[in-house]
XYZ file of C-alpha atoms in Angstrom:
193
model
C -127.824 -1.646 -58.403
C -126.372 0.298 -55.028
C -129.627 3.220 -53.580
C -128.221 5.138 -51.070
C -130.724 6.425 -48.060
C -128.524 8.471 -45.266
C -129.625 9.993 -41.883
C -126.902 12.040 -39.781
C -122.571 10.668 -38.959
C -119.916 9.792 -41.822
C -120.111 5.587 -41.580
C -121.870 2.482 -43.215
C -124.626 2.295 -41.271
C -126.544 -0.652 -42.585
C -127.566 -2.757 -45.347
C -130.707 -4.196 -46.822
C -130.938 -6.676 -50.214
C -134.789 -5.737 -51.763
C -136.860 -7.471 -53.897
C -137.490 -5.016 -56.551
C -137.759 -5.712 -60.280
C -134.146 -4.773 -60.634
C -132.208 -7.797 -60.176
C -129.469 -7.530 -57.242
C -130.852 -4.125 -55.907
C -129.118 -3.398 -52.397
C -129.518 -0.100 -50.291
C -127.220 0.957 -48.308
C -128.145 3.497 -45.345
C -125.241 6.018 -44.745
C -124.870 8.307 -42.060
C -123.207 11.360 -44.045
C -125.816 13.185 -46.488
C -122.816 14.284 -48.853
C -121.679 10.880 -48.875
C -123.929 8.966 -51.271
C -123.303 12.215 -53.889
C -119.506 12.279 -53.186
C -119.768 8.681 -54.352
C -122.043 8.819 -57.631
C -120.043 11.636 -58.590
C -116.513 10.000 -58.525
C -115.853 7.231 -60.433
C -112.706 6.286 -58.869
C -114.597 5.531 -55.607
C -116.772 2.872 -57.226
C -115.868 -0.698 -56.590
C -113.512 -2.049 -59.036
C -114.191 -5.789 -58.194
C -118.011 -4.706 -59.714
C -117.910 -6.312 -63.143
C -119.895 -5.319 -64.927
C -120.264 -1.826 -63.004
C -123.723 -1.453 -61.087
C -126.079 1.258 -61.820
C -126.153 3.869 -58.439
C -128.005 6.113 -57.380
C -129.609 8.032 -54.514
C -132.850 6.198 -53.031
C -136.420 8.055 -52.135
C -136.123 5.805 -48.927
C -135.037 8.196 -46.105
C -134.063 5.363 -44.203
C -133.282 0.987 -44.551
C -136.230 -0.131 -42.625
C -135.209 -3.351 -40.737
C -138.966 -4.659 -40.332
C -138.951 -5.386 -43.967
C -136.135 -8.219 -43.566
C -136.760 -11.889 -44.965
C -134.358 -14.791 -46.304
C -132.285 -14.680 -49.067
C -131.896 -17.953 -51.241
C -128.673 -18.759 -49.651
C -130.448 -18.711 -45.888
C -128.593 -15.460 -44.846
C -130.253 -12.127 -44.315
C -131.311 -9.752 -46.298
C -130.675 -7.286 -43.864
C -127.052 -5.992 -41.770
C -126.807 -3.450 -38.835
C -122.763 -2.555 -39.389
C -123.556 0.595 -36.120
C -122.348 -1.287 -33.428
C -119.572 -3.348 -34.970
C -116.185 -2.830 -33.711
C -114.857 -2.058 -36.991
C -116.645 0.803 -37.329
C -113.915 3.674 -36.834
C -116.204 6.228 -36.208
C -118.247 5.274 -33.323
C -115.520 5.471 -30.842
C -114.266 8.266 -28.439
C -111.420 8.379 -30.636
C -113.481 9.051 -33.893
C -111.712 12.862 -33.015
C -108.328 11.039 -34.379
C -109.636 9.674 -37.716
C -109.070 11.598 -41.017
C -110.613 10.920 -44.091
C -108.182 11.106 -46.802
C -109.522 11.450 -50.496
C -107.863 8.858 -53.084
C -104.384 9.544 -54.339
C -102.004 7.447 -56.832
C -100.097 6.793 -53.713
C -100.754 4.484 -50.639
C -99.278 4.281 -47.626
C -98.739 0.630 -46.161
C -97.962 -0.157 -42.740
C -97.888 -3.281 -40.105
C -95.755 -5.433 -42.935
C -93.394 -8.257 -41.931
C -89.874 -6.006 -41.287
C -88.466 -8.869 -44.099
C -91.055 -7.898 -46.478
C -89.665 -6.358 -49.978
C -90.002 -4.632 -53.124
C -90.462 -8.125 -55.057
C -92.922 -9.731 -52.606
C -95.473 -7.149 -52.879
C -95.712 -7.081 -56.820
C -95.524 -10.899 -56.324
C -98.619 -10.124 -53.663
C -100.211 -7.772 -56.492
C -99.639 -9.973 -59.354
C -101.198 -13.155 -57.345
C -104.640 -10.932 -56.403
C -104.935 -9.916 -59.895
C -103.943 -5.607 -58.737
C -102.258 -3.367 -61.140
C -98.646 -3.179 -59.529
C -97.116 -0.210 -58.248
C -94.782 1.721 -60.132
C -92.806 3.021 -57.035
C -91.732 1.984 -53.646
C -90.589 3.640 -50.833
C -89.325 2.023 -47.186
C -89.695 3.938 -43.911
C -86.554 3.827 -41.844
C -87.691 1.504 -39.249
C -86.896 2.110 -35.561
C -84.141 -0.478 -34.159
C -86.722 -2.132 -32.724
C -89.386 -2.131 -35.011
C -91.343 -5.260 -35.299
C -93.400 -4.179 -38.521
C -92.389 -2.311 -41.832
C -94.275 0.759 -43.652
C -93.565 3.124 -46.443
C -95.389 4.279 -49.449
C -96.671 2.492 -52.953
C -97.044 4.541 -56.033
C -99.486 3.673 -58.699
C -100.020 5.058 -62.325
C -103.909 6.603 -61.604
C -106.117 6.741 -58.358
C -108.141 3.821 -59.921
C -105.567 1.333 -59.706
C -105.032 2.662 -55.911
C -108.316 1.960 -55.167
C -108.308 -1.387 -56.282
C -105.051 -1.979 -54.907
C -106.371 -1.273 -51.115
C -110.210 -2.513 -51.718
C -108.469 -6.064 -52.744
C -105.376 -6.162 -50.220
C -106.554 -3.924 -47.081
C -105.882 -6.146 -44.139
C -104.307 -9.192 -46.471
C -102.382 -11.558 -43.900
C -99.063 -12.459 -44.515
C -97.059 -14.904 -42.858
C -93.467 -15.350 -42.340
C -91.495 -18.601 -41.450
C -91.072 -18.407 -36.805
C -93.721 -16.214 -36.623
C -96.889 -17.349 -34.778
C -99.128 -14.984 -35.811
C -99.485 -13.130 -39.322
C -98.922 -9.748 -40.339
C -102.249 -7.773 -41.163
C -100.983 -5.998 -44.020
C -103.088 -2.078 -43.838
C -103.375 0.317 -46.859
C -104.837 3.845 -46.819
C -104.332 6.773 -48.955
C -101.041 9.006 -48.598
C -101.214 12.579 -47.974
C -98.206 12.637 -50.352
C -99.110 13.269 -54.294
C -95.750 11.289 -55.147
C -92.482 9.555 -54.351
């Protein structure tokens, strides 16, 4: 079971594992107070790896108190700050720049291997266990381009959203290259190819 608590900016602020009578309870502090509703209300934001789905709802706790922290069976925390790490797009000076796009049947991908093609990423989807896309669509790259982006097309916003939550920064590597390709997904502005 997910409880939200939330206190005041739109990010993951931190995350706590209780003990509760409720077997794998987690809350999860966000900084956005329409957040937690935006995401009990839609079920095509819930997290399609979560079989079978988790009960959510909004917690009573205003707040994940960090004193309250203790060992898990495994020997890792129950408790993670996310605030200060550098993936967290919203804590720069450049938070200005980032726009939150609702989820669509179509993805844009970008920073691909400029060989990669049509046939490789259903191979990519089938092999992850996604719902392939039904379209495709190639930016024309610049001359000298080093990556490749364009669009993906699925048949409902659910199989989007597992489509990104499962291969979102998937690295792919190509034969002479020394370093992988970070392969990044977000949602398209456009409603369809």
């Amino acid at each position: 079971m997910l409880i939200f608590t939330f206190t005041s900016c739109p990010t993951l602020e931190a995350s706590q594992f209780c003990p509760t009578q409720l077997k794998h309870t987690n809350i999860i502090s966000l900084t956005d107070q329409l957040l937690p509703s935006s995401f009990i209300a839609s079920p095509t934001l819930h997290p399609p790896t979560l079989h079978p789905p988790s009960p959510i709802s909004v917690s009573k706790q205003h707040a994940v108190i960090p004193s309250q922290v203790f060992e898990l069976a495994d020997s890792s925390s129950s408790y993670q700050d996310f605030s200060l790490t550098r993936n967290n797009r919203f804590s720069s000076t450049h938070s200005g720049r980032n726009i939150i796009q609702p989820p669509a049947t179509v993805l844009h991908f970008y920073n691909a291997p400029p060989t990669l093609t049509q046939h490789q990423l259903h191979k990519l989807c089938t092999e992850h266990n996604v719902p392939a896309f039904s379209k495709f669509k190639v930016f024309d790259a610049k001359r000298d381009s080093k990556t490749l982006s364009g669009l993906l097309e699925f048949d409902s916003k659910t199989e989007a959203v597992e489509a990104l939550t499962v291969l979102n920064h998937h690295q792919i590597r190509i034969p002479n290259s020394s370093n992988p390709f970070t392969l990044k997904l977000c949602f398209s502005t456009s409603s369809h190819l």
